[in-house]
Each structure stands twice: as structure tokens, then as C-alpha cells.
PDB file of C-alpha atoms in Angstrom:
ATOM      1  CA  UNK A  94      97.808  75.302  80.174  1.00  0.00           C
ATOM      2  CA  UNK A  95      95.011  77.723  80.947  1.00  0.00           C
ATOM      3  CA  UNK A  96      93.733  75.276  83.277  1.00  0.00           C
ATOM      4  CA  UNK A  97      97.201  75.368  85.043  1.00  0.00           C
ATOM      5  CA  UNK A  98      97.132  79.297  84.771  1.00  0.00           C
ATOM      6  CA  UNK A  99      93.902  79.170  86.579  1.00  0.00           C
ATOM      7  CA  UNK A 100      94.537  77.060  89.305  1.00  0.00           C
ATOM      8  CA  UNK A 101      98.072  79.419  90.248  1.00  0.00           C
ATOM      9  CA  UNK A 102      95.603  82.315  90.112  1.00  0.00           C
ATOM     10  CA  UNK A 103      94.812  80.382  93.008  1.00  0.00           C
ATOM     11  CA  UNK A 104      97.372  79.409  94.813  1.00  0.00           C
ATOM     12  CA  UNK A 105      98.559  81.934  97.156  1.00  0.00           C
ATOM     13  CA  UNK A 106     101.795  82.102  98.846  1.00  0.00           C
ATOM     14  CA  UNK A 107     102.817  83.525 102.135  1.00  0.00           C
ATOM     15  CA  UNK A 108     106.336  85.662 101.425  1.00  0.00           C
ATOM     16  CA  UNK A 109     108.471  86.288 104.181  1.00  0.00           C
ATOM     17  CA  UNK A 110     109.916  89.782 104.360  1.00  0.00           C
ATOM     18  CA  UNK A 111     112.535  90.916 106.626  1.00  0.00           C
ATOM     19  CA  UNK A 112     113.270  94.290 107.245  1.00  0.00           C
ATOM     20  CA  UNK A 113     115.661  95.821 109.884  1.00  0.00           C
ATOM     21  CA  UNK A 114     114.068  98.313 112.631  1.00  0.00           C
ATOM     22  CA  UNK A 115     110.014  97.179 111.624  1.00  0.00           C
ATOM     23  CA  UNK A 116     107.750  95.549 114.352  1.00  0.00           C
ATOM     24  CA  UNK A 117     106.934  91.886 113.913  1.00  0.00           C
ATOM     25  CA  UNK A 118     103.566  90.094 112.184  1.00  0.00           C
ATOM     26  CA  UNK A 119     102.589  92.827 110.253  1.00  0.00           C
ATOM     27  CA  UNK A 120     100.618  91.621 107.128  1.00  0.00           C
ATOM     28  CA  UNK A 121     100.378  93.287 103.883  1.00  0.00           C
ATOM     29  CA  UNK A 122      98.050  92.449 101.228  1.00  0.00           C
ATOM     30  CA  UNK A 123      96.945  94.185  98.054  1.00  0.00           C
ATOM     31  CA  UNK A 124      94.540  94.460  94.710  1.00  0.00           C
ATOM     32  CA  UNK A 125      91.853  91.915  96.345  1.00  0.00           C
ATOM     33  CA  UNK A 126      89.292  92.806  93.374  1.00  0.00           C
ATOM     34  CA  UNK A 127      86.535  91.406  95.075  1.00  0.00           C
ATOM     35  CA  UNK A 128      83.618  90.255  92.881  1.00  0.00           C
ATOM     36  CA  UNK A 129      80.881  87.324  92.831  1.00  0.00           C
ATOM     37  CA  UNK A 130      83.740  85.271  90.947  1.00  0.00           C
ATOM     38  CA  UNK A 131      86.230  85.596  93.269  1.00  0.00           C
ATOM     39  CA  UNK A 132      84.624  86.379  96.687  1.00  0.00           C
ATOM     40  CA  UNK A 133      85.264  82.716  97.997  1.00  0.00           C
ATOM     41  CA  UNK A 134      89.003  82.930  97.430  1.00  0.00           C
ATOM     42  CA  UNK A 135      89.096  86.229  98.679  1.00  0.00           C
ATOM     43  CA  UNK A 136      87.278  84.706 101.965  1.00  0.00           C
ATOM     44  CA  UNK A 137      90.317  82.030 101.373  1.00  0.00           C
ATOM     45  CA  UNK A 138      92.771  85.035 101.840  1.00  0.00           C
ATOM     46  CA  UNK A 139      91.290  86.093 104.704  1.00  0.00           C
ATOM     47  CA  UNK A 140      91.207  82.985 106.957  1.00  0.00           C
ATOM     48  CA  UNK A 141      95.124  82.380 106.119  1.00  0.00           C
ATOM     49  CA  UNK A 142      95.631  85.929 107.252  1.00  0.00           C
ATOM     50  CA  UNK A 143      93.800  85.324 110.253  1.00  0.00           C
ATOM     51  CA  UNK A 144      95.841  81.771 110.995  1.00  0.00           C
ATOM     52  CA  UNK A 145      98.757  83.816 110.890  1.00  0.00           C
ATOM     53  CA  UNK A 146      97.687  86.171 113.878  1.00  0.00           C
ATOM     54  CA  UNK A 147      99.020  89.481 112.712  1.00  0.00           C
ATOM     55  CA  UNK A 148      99.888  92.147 114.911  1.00  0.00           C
ATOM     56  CA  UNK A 149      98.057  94.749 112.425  1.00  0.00           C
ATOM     57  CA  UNK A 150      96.927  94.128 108.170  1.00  0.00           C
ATOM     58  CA  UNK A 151      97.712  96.554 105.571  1.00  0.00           C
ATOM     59  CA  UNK A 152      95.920  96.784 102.312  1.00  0.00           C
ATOM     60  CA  UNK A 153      97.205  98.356  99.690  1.00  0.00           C
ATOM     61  CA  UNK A 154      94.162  99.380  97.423  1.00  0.00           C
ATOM     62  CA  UNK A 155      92.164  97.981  94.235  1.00  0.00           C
ATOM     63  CA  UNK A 156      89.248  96.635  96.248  1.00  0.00           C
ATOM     64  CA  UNK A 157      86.655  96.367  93.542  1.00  0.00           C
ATOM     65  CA  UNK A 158      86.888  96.014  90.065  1.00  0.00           C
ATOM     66  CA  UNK A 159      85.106  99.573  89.170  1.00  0.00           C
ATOM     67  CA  UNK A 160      81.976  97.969  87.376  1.00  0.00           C
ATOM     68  CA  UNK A 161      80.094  97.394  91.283  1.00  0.00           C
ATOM     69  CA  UNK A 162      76.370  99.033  91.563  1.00  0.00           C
ATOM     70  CA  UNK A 163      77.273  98.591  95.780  1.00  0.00           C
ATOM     71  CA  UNK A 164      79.506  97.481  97.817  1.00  0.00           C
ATOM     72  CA  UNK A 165      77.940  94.742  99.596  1.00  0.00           C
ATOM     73  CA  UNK A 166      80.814  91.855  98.875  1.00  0.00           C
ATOM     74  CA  UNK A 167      83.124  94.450 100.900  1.00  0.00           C
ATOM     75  CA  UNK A 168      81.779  92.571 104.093  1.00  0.00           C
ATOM     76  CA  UNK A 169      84.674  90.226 103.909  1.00  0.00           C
ATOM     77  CA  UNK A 170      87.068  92.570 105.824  1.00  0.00           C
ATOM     78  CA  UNK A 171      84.373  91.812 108.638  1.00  0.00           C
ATOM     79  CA  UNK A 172      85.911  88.464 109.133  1.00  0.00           C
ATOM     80  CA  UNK A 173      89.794  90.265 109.941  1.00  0.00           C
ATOM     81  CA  UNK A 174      90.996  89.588 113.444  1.00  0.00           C
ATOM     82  CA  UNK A 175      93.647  92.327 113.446  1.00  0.00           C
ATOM     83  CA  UNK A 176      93.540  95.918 112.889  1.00  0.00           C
ATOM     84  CA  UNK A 177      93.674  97.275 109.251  1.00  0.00           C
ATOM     85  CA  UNK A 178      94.447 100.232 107.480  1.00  0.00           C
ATOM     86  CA  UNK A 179      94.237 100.852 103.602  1.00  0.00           C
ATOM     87  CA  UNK A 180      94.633 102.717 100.682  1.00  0.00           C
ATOM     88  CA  UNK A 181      92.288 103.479  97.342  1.00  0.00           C
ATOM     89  CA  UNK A 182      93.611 101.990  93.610  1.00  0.00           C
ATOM     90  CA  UNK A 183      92.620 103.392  90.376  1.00  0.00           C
ATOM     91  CA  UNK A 184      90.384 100.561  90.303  1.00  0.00           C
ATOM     92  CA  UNK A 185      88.617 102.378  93.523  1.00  0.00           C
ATOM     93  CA  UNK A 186      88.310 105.927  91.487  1.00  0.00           C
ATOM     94  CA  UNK A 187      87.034 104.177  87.954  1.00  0.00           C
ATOM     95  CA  UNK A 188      90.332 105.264  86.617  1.00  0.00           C
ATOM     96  CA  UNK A 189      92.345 103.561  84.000  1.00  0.00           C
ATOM     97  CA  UNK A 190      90.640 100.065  84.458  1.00  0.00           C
ATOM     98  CA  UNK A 191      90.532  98.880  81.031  1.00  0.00           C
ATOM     99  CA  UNK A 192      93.474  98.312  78.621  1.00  0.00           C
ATOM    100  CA  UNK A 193      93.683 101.527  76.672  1.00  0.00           C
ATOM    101  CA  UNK A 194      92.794 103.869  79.735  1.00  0.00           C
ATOM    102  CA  UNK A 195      95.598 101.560  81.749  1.00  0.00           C
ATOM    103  CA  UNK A 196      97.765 103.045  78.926  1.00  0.00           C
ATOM    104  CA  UNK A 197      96.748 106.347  78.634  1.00  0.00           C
ATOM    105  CA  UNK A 198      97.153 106.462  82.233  1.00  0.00           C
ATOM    106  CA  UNK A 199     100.634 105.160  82.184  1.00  0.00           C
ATOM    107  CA  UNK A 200     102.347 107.650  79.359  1.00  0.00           C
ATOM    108  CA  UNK A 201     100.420 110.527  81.324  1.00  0.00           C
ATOM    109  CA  UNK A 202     101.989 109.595  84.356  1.00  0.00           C
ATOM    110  CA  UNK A 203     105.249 109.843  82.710  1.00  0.00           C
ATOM    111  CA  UNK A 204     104.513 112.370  80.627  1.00  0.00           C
ATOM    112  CA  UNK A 205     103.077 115.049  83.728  1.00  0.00           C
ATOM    113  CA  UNK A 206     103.440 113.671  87.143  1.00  0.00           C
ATOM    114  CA  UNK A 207     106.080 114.711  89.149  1.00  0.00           C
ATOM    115  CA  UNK A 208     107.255 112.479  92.190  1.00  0.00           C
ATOM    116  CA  UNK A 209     109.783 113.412  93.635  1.00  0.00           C
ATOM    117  CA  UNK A 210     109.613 114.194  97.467  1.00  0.00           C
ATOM    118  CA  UNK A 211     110.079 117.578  97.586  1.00  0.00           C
ATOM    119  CA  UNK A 212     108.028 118.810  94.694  1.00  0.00           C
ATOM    120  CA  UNK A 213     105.524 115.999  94.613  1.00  0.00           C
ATOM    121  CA  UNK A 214     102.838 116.936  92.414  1.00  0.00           C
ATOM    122  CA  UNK A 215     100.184 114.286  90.227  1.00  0.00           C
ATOM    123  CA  UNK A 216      97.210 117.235  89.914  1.00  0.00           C
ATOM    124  CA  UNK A 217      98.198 117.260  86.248  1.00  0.00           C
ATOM    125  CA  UNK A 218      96.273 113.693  86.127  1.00  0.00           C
ATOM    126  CA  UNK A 219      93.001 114.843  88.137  1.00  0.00           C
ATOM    127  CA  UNK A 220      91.214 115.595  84.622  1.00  0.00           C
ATOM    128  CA  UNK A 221      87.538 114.979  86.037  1.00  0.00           C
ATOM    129  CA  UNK A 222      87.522 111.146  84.770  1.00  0.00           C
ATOM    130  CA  UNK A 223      87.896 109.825  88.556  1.00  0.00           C
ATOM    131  CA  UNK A 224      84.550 109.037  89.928  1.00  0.00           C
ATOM    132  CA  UNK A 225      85.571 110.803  93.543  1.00  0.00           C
ATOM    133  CA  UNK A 226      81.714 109.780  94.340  1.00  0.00           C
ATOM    134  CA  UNK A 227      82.204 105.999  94.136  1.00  0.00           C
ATOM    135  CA  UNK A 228      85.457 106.435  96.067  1.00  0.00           C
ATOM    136  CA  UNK A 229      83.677 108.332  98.759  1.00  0.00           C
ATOM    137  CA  UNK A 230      80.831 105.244  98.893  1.00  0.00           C
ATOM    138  CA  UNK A 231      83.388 102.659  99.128  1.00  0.00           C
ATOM    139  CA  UNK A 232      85.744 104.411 101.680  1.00  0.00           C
ATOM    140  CA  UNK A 233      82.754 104.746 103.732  1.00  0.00           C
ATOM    141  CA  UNK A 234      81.975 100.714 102.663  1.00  0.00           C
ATOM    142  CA  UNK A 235      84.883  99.556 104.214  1.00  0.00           C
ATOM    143  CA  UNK A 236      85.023 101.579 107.544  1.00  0.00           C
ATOM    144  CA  UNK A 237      82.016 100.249 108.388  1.00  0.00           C
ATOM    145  CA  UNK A 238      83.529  96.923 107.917  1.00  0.00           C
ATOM    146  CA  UNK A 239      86.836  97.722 109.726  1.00  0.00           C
ATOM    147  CA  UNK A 240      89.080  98.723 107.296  1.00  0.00           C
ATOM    148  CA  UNK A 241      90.520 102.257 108.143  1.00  0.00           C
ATOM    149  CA  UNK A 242      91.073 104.319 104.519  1.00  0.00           C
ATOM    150  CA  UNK A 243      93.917 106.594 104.842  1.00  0.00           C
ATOM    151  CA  UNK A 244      93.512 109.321 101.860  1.00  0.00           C
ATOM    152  CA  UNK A 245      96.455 111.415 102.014  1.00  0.00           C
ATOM    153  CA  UNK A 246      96.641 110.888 106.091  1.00  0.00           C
ATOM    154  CA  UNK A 247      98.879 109.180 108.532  1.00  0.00           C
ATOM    155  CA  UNK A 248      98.216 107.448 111.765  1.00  0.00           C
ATOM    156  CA  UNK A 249     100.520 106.764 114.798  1.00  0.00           C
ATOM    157  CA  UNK A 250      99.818 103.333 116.407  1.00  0.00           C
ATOM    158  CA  UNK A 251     101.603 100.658 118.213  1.00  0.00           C
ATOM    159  CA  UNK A 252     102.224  97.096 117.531  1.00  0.00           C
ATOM    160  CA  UNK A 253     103.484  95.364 120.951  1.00  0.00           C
ATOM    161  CA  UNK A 254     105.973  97.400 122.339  1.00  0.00           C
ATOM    162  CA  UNK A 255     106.844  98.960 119.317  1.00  0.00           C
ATOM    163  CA  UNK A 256     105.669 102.550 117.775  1.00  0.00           C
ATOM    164  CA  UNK A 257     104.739 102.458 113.809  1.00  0.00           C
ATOM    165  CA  UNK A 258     103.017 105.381 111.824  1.00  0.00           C
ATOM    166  CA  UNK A 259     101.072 104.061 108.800  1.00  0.00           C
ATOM    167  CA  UNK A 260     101.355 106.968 105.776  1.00  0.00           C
ATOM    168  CA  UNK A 261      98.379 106.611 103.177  1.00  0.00           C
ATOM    169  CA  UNK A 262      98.451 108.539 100.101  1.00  0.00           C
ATOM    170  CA  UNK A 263      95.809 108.483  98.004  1.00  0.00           C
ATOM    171  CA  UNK A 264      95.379 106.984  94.404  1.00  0.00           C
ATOM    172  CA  UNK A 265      98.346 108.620  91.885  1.00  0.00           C
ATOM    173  CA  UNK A 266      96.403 107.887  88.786  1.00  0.00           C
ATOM    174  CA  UNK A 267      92.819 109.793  89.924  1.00  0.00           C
ATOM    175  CA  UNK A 268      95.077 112.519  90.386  1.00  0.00           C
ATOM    176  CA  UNK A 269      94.520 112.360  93.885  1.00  0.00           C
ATOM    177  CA  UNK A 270      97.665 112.050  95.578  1.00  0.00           C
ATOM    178  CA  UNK A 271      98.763 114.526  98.241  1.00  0.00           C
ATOM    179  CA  UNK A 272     101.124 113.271 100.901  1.00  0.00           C
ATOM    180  CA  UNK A 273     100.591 115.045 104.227  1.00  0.00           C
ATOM    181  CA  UNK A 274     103.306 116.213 106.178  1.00  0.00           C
ATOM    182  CA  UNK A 275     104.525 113.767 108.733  1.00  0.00           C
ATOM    183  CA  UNK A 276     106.427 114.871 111.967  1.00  0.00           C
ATOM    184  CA  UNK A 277     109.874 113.882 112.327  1.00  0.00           C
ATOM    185  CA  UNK A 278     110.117 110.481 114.342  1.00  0.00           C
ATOM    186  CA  UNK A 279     112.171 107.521 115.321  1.00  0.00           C
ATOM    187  CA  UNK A 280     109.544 105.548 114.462  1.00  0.00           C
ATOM    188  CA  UNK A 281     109.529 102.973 111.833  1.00  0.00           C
ATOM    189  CA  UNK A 282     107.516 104.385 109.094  1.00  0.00           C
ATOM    190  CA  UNK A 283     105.764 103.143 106.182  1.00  0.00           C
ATOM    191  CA  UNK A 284     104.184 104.352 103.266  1.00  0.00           C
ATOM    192  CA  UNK A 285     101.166 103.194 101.122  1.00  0.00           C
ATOM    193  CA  UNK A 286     100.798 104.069  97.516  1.00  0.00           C
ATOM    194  CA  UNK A 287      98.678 101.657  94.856  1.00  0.00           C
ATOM    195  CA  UNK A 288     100.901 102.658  92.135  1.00  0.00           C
ATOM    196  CA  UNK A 289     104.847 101.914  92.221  1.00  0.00           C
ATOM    197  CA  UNK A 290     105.252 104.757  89.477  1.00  0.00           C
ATOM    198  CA  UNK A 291     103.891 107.162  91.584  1.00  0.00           C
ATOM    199  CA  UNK A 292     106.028 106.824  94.842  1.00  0.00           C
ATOM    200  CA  UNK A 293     108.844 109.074  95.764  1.00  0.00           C
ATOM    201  CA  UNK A 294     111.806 108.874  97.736  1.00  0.00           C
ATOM    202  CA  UNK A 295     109.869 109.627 100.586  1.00  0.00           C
ATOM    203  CA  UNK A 296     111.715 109.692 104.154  1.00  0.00           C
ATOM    204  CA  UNK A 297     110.271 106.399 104.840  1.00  0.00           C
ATOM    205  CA  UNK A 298     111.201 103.097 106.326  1.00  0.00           C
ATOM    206  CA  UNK A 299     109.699 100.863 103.653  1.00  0.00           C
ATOM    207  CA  UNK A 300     107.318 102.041 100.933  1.00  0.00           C
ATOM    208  CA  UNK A 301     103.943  99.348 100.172  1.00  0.00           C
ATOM    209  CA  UNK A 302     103.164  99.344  96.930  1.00  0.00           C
ATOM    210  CA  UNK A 303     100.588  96.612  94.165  1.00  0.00           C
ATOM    211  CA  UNK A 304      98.621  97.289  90.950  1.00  0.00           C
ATOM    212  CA  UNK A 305     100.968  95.521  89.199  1.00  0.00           C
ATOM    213  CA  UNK A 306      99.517  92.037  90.144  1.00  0.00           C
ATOM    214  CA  UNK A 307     103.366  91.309  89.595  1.00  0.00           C
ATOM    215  CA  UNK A 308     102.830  91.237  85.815  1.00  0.00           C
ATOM    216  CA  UNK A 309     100.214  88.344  85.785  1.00  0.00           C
ATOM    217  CA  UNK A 310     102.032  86.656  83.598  1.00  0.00           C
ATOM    218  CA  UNK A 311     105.573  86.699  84.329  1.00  0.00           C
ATOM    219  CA  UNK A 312     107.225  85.043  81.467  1.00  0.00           C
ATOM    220  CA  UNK A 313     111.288  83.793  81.685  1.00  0.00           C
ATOM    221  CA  UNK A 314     112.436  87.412  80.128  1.00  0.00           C
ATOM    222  CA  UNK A 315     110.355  89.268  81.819  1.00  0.00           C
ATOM    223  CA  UNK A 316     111.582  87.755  84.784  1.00  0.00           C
ATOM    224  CA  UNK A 317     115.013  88.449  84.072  1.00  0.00           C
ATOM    225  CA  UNK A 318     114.044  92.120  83.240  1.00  0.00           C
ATOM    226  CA  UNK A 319     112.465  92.130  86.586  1.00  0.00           C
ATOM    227  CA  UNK A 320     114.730  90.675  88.503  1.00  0.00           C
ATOM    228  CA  UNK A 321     117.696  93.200  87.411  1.00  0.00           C
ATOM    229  CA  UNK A 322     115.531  96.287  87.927  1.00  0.00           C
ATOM    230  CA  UNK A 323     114.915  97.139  84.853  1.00  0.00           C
ATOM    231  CA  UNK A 324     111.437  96.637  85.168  1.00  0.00           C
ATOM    232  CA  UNK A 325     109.411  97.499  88.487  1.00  0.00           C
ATOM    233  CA  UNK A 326     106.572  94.691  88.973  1.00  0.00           C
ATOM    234  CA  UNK A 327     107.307  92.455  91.858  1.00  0.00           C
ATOM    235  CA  UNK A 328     110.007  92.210  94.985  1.00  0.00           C
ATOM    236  CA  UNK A 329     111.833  94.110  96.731  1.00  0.00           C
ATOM    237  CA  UNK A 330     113.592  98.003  94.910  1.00  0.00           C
ATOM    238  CA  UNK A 331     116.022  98.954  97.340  1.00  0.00           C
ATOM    239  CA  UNK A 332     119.212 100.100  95.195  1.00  0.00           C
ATOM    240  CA  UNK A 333     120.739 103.096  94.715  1.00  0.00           C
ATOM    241  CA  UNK A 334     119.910 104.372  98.398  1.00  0.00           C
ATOM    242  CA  UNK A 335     116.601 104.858  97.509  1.00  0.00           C
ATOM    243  CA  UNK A 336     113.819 104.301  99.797  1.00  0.00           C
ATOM    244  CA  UNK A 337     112.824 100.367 100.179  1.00  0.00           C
ATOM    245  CA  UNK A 338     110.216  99.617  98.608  1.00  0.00           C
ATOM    246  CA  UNK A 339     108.146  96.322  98.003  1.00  0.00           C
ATOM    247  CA  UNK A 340     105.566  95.745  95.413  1.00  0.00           C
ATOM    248  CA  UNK A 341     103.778  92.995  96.096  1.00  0.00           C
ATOM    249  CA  UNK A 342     101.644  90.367  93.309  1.00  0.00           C
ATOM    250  CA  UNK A 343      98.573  90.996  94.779  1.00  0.00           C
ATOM    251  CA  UNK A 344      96.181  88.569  95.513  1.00  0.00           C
ATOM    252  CA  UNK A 345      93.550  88.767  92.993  1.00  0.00           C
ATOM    253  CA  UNK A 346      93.900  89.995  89.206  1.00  0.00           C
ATOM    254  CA  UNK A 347      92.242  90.998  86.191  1.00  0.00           C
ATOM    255  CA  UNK A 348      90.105  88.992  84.572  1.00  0.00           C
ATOM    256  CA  UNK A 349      90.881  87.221  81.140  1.00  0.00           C
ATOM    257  CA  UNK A 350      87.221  86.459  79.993  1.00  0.00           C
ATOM    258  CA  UNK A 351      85.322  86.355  83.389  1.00  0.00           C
ATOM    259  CA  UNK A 352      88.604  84.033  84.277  1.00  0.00           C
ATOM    260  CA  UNK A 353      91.824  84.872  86.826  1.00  0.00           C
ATOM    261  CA  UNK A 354      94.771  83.315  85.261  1.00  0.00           C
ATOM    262  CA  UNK A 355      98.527  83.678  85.931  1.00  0.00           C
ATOM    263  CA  UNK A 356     101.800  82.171  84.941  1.00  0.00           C
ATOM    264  CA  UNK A 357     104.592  81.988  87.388  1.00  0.00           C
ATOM    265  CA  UNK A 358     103.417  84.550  89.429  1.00  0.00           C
ATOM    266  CA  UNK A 359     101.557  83.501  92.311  1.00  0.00           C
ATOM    267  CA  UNK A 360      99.547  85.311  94.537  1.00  0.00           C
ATOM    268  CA  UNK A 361     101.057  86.423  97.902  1.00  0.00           C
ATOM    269  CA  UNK A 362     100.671  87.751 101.244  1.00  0.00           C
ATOM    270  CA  UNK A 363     103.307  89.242 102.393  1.00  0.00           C
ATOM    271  CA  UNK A 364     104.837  88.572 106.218  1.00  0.00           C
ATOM    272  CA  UNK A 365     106.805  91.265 107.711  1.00  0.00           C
ATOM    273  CA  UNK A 366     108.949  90.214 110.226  1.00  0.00           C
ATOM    274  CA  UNK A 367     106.994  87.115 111.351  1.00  0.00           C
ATOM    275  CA  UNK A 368     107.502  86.067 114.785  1.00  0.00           C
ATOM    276  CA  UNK A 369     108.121  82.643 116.299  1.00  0.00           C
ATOM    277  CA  UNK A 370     104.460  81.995 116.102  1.00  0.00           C
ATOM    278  CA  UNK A 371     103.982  82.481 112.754  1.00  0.00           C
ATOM    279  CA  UNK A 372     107.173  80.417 111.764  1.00  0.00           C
ATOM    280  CA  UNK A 373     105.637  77.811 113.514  1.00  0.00           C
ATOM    281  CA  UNK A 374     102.084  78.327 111.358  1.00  0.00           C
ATOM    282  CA  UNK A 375     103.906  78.321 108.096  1.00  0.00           C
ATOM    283  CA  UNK A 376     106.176  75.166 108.767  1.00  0.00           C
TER     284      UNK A 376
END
């Protein structure tokens, strides 16, 4: 069984995501954890993503497992052949990356944050633990390899024909969360945020969200709980007119013992809108 678990750990999947009004190809992939143990699948990741020839990547944070001395392994986003733009994870800020701190990090966020759109406020959870220096390092890290780091920013770019601004806010649990003010536009519009729980009903297209690696371990009742929206930890949340929003399984996880294992939960990159190209690649 844990040899099973290990090899789905594996085992990525490309999900196909339609959704009305966005621009085709766009890629979205999240929580790549990159370490010595996992570098070559991350590498893996990377070359499928490429095959696929997206129009532009999106990343939606966790890119190191908080324990790095440097950031050297963060040359893989060298190898990208499209444009890509990111956000930070707790994991990024040294925030909440063990179980009880995961926790503690949870109840506060329940307990103090407040997200909704128009009063959208997580400074109760900047309580000096986030290591803002290690962000900085990494940000800087992964621009030099390509990846553009949107920390409570927004940028306005074009995929074929097509206009798309990209919305980055930055990690909820570091407390560092401040979504800027975005000019009114026809435009399709997404949003990145790391954590699910700390999204708002933001006027937004489609909101991007991970850290939950989809639950890792998504037994039949969990599932179920899942699947019915009564827990948040994979798919798409778009009831109740609230704003669309996808969280995706991630590509990488925690560790169990120096060892990535999951149980019916795949890994996934997720393909927005893929065009006749990349139909062809998959089939």
C-alpha cells in the first residue's frame, strides 16, 4: 500500500478546466516543494508543461519546503517555455509548515482574519513569525529564473488576441495579504491566493487557489464531504454566486518520513481552456 501511495505521489494528471470568457492554454500549477528528493519529478512537471505549449503558466505558491539554506534547486523554472507569474505560500514565509503551527495557523485564521472583499483584512496574523527575509531571497530566486512574483500586485498582459490581468496577493497566513486595487475592466480576470481560506469574493473571473495538496489522502468520506462542499480541498467552488474558484492538488506534497505519498488524489496540472493543439497532445 505505501508503495502504491508512493508511486500516485507520482503520477500526475493533466485536468481539463473550462471556463466561459478565459483565453485558451493557460496552465496553472501549484505547491511544487522543490527539494533534492523531489527535484527530478518536479523537472518531470516541467517538461509535460512545456509539451503542452501554454499560452502563459501560473504558479500558485509553496515553492520550497521552508528548511532551504539557498535557493539553488529554484533553477528549474529556467527550463519554462511560456511566461509565468506566481504567488508566495506559507511554506515561502516559514509560516505554519509543521503540524501544530499548520493548526495554530488554521483556528487563527478563523478566529481573526477577515476576508471579505470589502473589508479584507489578515494583519491580525502578521505576529513577527514570517521570515519576510527568506521570502524576499526567494522572490528575488525565482525572477532571476523567470518566474514573475506578484505580492499584492496585478499585471495586464495578453494571451493571443485576448486581454487577461493576473491579480497576486500575497501569502494569507504570514499575514501578508493586501489586495491592490484593480481598475475596472472587461477583461477576464484572475486571482492568485495560496490559501483557499483566505480568498474573498473578489470581483474576479476565476480565483487560483493550492496548499491543500487536495487533502493528500483523500479517503471515500472525505471525498464525499468534498465533493458536496462541505469541505474546501480540491475542484471547482462555484455555488451560491460566489466567485469561481479552483483549488487545485498540487503537484508535490508533504513529506511522510523523507517520502511523498498520496491516496486517490493525484497530482495535477491544470489546463484552462486547452486549444486544439493541446487536445491533440493529451489524446
Amino acid at each position: 500500500m505505501t508503495g502504491y501511495m508512493a508511486w500516485e505521489a507520482r503520477a500526475v494528471e493533466v485536468t481539463v478546466l473550462d471556463i466561459e470568457g478565459a483565453p485558451e492554454g493557460i496552465v496553472y500549477i501549484t505547491d511544487p516543494h522543490v527539494r533534492a528528493s523531489n527535484i527530478d519529478h518536479v523537472r518531470e512537471v516541467i517538461d509535460e508543461v512545456n509539451r503542452l505549449n501554454p499560452s502563459l503558466v501560473l504558479i500558485g505558491g509553496d515553492f520550497v519546503t521552508g528548511e532551504e539554506e539557498d535557493f539553488a534547486s529554484q533553477e528549474v523554472w529556467n527550463s519554462l517555455d511560456a511566461p509565468a507569474y506566481a504567488v508566495l505560500g506559507n511554506h515561502d514565509y516559514r509560516v505554519g509548515i509543521d503540524g501544530p503551527t499548520g493548526i495554530e495557523r488554521t483556528l487563527a485564521t478563523r478566529a481573526s482574519a477577515v476576508v471579505t472583499a470589502d473589508a479584507y483584512d489578515v494583519s491580525a496574523l502578521n505576529d513577527g513569525s514570517a521570515d519576510t527575509a527568506f521570502a524576499d531571497n526567494l522572490t528575488a530566486a525565482l525572477e532571476e529564473n523567470g518566474v514573475r512574483v506578484l505580492r499584492n500586485d496585478y499585471v495586464r498582459t495578453s494571451v493571443g488576441n485576448e486581454e487577461i490581468v493576473i491579480v497576486g496577493v500575497d501569502d494569507g497566513w504570514a499575514g501578508m495579504a493586501d489586495p491592490p486595487d484593480v481598475p475596472a475592466t472587461d477583461a477576464f480576470t484572475v486571482y492568485l491566493v495560496h490559501e483557499p481560506s483566505c480568498r474573498a469574493d473578489w470581483d474576479a473571473d476565476l480565483i487560483l487557489a493550492g496548499h491543500t495538496h487536495g487533502g493528500q489522502f483523500l479517503f471515500p468520506v472525505v471525498k464525499q464531504l468534498n465533493d458536496f462542499g462541505v469541505i474546501e480541498l480540491a475542484g471547482l467552488f462555484d455555488g451560491d454566486g460566489r466567485t469561481p474558484t479552483y483549488i487545485s492538488r498540487g503537484v508535490c506534497t508533504s513529506s511522510v518520513a523523507g517520502v511523498e505519498l498520496r491516496f486517490n488524489c493525484q497530482p495535477e496540472i491544470v489546463l484552462i481552456n486547452p486549444t486544439g493543439e493541446q487536445l491533440r497532445a493529451l489524446a
